[in-house]
CSV table of C-alpha atoms and ligand atoms in Angstrom, one decimal:
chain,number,residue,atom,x,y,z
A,1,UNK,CA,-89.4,3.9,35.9
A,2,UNK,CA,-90.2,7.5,36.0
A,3,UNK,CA,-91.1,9.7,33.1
A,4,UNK,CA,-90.6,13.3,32.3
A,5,UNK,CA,-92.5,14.8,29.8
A,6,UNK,CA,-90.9,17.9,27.7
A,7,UNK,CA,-92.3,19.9,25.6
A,8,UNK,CA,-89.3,20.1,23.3
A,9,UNK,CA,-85.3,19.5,22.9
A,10,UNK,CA,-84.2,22.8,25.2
A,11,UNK,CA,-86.9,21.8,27.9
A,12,UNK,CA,-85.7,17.9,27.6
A,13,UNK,CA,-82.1,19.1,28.6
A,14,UNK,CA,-83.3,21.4,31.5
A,15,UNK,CA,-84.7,18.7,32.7
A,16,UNK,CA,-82.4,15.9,32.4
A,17,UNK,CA,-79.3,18.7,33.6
A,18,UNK,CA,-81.5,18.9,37.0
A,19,UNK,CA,-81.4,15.2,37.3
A,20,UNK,CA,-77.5,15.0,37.1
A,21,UNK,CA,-77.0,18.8,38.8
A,22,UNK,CA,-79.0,16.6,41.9
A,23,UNK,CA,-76.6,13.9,41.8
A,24,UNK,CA,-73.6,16.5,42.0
A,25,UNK,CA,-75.4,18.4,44.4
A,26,UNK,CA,-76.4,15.1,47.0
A,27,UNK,CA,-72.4,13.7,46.1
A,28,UNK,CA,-69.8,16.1,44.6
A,29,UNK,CA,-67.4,13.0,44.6
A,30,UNK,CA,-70.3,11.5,42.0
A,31,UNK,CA,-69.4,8.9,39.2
A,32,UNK,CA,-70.8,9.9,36.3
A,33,UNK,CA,-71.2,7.6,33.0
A,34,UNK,CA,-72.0,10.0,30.7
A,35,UNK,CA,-72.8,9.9,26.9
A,36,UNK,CA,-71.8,11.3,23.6
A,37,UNK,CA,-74.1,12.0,20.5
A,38,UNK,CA,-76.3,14.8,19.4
A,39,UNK,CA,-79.1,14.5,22.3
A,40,UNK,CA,-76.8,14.7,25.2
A,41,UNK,CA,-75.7,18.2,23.9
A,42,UNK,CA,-78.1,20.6,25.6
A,43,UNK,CA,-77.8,19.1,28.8
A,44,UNK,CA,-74.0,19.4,28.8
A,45,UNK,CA,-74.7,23.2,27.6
A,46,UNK,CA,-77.1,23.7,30.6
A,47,UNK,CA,-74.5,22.3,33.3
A,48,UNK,CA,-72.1,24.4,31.7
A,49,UNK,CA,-74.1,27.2,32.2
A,50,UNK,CA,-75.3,26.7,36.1
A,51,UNK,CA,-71.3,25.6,36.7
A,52,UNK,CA,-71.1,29.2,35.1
A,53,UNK,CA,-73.3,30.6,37.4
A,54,UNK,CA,-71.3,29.2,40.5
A,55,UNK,CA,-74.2,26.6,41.3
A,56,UNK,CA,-72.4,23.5,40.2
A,57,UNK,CA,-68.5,22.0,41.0
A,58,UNK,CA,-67.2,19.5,39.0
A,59,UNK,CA,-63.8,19.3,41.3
A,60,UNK,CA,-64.2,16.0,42.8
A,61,UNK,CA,-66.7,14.6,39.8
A,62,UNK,CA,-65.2,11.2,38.2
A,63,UNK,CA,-66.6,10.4,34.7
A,64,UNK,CA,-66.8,7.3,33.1
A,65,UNK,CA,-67.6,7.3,29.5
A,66,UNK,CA,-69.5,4.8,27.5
A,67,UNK,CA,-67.7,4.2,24.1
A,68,UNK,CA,-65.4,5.2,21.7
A,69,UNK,CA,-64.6,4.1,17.9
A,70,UNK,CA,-61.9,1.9,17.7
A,71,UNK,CA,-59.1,3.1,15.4
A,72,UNK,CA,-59.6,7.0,16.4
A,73,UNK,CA,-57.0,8.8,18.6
A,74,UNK,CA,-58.4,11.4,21.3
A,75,UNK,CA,-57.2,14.4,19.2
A,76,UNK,CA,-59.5,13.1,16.3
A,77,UNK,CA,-62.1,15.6,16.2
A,78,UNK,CA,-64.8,12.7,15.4
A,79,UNK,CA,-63.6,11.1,18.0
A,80,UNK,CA,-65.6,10.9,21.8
A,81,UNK,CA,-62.7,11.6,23.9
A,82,UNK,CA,-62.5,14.8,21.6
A,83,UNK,CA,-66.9,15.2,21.8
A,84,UNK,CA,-66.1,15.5,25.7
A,85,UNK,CA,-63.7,17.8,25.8
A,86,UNK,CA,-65.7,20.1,23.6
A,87,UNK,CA,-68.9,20.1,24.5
A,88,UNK,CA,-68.2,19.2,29.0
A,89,UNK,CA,-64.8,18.6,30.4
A,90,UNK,CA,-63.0,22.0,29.0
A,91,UNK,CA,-65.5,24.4,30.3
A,92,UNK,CA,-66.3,22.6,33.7
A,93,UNK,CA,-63.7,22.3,36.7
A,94,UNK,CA,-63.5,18.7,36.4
A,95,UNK,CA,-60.3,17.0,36.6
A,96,UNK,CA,-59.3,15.7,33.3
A,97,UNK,CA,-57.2,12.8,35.2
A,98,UNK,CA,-60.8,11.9,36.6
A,99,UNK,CA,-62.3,11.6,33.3
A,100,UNK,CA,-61.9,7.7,31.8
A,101,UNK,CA,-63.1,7.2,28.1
A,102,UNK,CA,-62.2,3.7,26.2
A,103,UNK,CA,-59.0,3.7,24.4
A,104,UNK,CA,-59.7,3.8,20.9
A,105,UNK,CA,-56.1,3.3,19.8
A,106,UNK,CA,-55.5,0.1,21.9
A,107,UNK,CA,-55.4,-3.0,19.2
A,108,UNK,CA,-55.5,-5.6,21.9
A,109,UNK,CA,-59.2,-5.6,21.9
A,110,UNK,CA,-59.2,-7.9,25.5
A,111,UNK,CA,-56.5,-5.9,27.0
A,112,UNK,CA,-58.4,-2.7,26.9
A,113,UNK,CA,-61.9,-4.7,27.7
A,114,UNK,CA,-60.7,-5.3,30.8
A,115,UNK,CA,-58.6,-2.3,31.5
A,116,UNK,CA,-61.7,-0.3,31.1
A,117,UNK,CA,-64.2,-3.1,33.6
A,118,UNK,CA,-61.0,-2.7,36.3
A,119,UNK,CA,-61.5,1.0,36.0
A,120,UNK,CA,-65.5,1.1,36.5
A,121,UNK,CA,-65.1,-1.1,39.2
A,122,UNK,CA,-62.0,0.4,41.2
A,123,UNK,CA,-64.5,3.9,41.3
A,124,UNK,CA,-67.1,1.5,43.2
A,125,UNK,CA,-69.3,1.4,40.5
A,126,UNK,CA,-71.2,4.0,38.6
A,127,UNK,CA,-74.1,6.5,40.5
A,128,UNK,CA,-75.7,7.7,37.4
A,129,UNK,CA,-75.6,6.8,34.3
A,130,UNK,CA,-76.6,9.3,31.1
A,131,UNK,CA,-78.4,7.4,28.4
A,132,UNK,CA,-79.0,8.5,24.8
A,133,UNK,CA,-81.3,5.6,22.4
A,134,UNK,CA,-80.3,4.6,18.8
A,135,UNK,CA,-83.2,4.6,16.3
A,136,UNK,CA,-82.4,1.1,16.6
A,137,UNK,CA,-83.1,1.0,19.9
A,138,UNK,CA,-79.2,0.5,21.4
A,139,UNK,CA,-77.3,1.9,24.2
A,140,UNK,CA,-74.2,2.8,24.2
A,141,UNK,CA,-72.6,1.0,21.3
A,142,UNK,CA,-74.9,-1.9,22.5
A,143,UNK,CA,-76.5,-2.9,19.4
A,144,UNK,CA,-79.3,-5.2,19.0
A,145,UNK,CA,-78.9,-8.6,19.0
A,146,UNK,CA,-75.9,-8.0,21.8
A,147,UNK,CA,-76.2,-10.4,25.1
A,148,UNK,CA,-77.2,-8.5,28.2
A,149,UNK,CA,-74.5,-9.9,29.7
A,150,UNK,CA,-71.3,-8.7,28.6
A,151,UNK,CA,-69.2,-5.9,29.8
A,152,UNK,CA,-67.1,-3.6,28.2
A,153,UNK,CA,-66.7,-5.3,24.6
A,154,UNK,CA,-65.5,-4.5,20.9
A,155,UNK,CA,-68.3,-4.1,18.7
A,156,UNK,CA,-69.1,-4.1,14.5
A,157,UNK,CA,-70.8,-1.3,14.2
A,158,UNK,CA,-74.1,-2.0,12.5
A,159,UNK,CA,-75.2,-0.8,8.9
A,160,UNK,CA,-78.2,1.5,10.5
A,161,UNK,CA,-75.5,3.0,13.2
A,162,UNK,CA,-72.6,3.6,10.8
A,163,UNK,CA,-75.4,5.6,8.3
A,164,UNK,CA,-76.9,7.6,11.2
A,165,UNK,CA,-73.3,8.4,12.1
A,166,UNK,CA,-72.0,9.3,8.9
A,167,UNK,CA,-73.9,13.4,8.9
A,168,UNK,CA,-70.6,13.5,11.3
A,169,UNK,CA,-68.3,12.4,8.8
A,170,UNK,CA,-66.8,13.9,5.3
A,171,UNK,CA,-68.4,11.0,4.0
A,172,UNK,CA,-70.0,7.3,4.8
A,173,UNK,CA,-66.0,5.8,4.5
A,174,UNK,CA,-64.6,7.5,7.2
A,175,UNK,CA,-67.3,6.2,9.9
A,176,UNK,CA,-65.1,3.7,11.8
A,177,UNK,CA,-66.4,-0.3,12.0
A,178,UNK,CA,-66.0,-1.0,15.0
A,179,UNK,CA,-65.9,0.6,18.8
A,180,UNK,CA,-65.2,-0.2,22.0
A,181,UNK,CA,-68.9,0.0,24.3
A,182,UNK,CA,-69.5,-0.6,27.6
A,183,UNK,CA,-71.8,-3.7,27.9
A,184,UNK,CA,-75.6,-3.8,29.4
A,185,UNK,CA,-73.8,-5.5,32.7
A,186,UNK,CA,-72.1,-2.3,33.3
A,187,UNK,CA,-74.9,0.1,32.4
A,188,UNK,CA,-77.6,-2.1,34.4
A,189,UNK,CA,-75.2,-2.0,37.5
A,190,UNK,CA,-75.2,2.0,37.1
A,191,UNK,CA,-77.0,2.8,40.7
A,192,UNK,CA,-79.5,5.1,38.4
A,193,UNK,CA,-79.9,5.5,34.9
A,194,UNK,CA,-80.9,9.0,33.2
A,195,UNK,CA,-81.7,7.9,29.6
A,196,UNK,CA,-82.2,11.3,27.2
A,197,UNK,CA,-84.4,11.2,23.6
A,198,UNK,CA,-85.6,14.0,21.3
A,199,UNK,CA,-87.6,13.9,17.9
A,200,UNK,CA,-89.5,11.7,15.6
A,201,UNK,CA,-86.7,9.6,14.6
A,202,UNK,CA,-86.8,8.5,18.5
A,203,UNK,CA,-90.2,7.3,18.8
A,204,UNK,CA,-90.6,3.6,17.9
A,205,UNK,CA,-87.3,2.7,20.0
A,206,UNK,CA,-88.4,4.5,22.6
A,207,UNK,CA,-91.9,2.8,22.9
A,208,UNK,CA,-90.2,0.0,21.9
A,209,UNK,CA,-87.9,-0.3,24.8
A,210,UNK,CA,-90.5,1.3,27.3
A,211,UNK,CA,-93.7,-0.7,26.5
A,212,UNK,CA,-92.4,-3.2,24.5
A,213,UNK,CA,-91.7,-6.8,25.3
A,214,UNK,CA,-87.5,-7.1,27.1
A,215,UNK,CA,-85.1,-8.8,24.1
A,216,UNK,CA,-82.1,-8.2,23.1
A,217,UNK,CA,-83.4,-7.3,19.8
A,218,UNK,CA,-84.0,-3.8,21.5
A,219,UNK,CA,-81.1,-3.4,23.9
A,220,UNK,CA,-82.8,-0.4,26.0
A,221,UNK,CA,-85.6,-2.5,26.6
A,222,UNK,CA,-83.8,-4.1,29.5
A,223,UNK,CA,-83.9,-1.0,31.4
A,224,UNK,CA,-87.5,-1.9,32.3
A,225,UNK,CA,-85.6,-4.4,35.1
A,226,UNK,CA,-83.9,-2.0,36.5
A,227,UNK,CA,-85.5,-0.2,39.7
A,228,UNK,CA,-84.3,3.6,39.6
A,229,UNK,CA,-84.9,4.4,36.0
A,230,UNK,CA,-85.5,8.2,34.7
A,231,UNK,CA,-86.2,8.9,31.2
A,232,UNK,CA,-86.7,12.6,30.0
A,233,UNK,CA,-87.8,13.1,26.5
A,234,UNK,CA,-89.8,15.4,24.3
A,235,UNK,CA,-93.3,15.5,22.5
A,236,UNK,CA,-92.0,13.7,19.6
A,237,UNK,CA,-90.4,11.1,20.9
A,238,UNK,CA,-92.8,10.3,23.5
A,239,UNK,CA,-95.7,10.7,20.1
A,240,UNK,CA,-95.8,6.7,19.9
A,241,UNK,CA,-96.5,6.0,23.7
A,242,UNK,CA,-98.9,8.7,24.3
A,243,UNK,CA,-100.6,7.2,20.6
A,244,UNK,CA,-100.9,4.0,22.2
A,245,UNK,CA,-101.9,5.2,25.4
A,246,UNK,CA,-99.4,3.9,27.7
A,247,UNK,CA,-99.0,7.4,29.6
B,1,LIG,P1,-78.0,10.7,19.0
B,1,LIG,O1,-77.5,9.3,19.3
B,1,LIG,O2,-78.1,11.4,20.4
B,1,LIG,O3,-77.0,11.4,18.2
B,1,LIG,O4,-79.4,10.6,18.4
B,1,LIG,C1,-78.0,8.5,20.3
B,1,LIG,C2,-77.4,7.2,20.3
B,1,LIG,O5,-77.2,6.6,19.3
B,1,LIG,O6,-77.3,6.6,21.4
């Protein structure tokens, strides 16, 4: 596991967009798994800005998503197929028939479990795979407690994710229950794994899942097993590791 210090959230997403610009670079045909949430932000901004530039091309870039709440449609502007479009996929070149995010409309929870598994798999797997890390310490919509095991699965939403969601929301109500996530299987069979954190808020999970013991109680702690691991985060949320010393 490799980690890349930043002094704060604008150097972070330099960073962390030079990671993925590489993996473009090395294979334009790249999978990317890529993430929604605030952190990921800048580093979409910074691609957007060296695709801009003429540096990067998205043309033959397929994408991969990690979750999306179950019960929004695409045009919902909460919801991640609409975060994508937004903030990436309609300022970049990429094809938008190349981009796969979960369903959020489908009911039949198995049916779009293993729509979305066939879809990973029929790319050949995912090269890199963007990370953000709950307070809580989850991935994805991998919240602690879940089995490492599963794959693309339906999720209750827990109390702590549905109240650090709801600044997004008119109001704690509207934050779905439930989402469809991509399971630790699928993220630890990512050929690399780019996981992004910023601020205060970040530091326990982050030392947590870095130096801390591997349970499910911390889902991101299981990326200590995986062998081509790059984290890039900031002062304050590295404040906990450096305190104890562990870098
Ligand atoms: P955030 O969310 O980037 O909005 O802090 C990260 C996550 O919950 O995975």
């Amino acid at each position: 596991m490799r980690i890349y210090q930043a002094k704060d959230y604008n150097e972070m997403s330099r960073k962390a967009a030079n990671i993925i610009s590489a993996q473009i670079i090395m294979k334009p045909d790249a999978v990317l798994g890529l993430a929604t949430g605030s952190t990921p932000i800048g580093t979409y901004k910074q691609l957007i800005d060296w695709y801009n530039k003429g540096d990067l091309d998205f043309a033959d870039i397929r994408s991969v998503n990690l979750d999306e709440y179950k019960g929004l449609p695409a045009d919902n502007d909460q919801s991640y197929a609409y975060f994508m479009r937004n903030n990436l996929f309609d300022h970049v070149n990429i094809k938008k028939e190349n981009t796969y995010i979960p369903n959020g409309l489908e009911t039949d929870t198995e049916l779009e479990c293993s729509r979305y598994n066939h879809i990973i798999r029929s790319l050949g797997g995912i090269d890199l795979q963007l990370l953000g890390i709950g307070n809580n310490g989850h991935i994805g919509f991998n919240e602690p407690g879940e089995a490492f095991e599963k794959e693309t699965h339906c999720v209750k939403l827990t109390e702590n994710t549905i109240q650090a969601n709801a600044r997004f929301f008119e109001n704690i109500d509207y934050v779905p229950k439930y989402a469809y996530s991509t399971g630790i299987k699928n993220i630890m069979q990512a050929k690399s794994i780019l996981l992004v954190a910023s601020g205060k808020s970040k530091a326990d999970a982050l030392y947590k899942a870095l130096f801390g013991p591997i349970t499910p109680a911390v889902p991101a702690s299981i990326l200590q097993l995986h062998n081509n691991v790059s984290i890039v985060a900031d002062e304050d949320a590295l404040s906990l590791i450096k305190e104890n010393q562990c870098i």
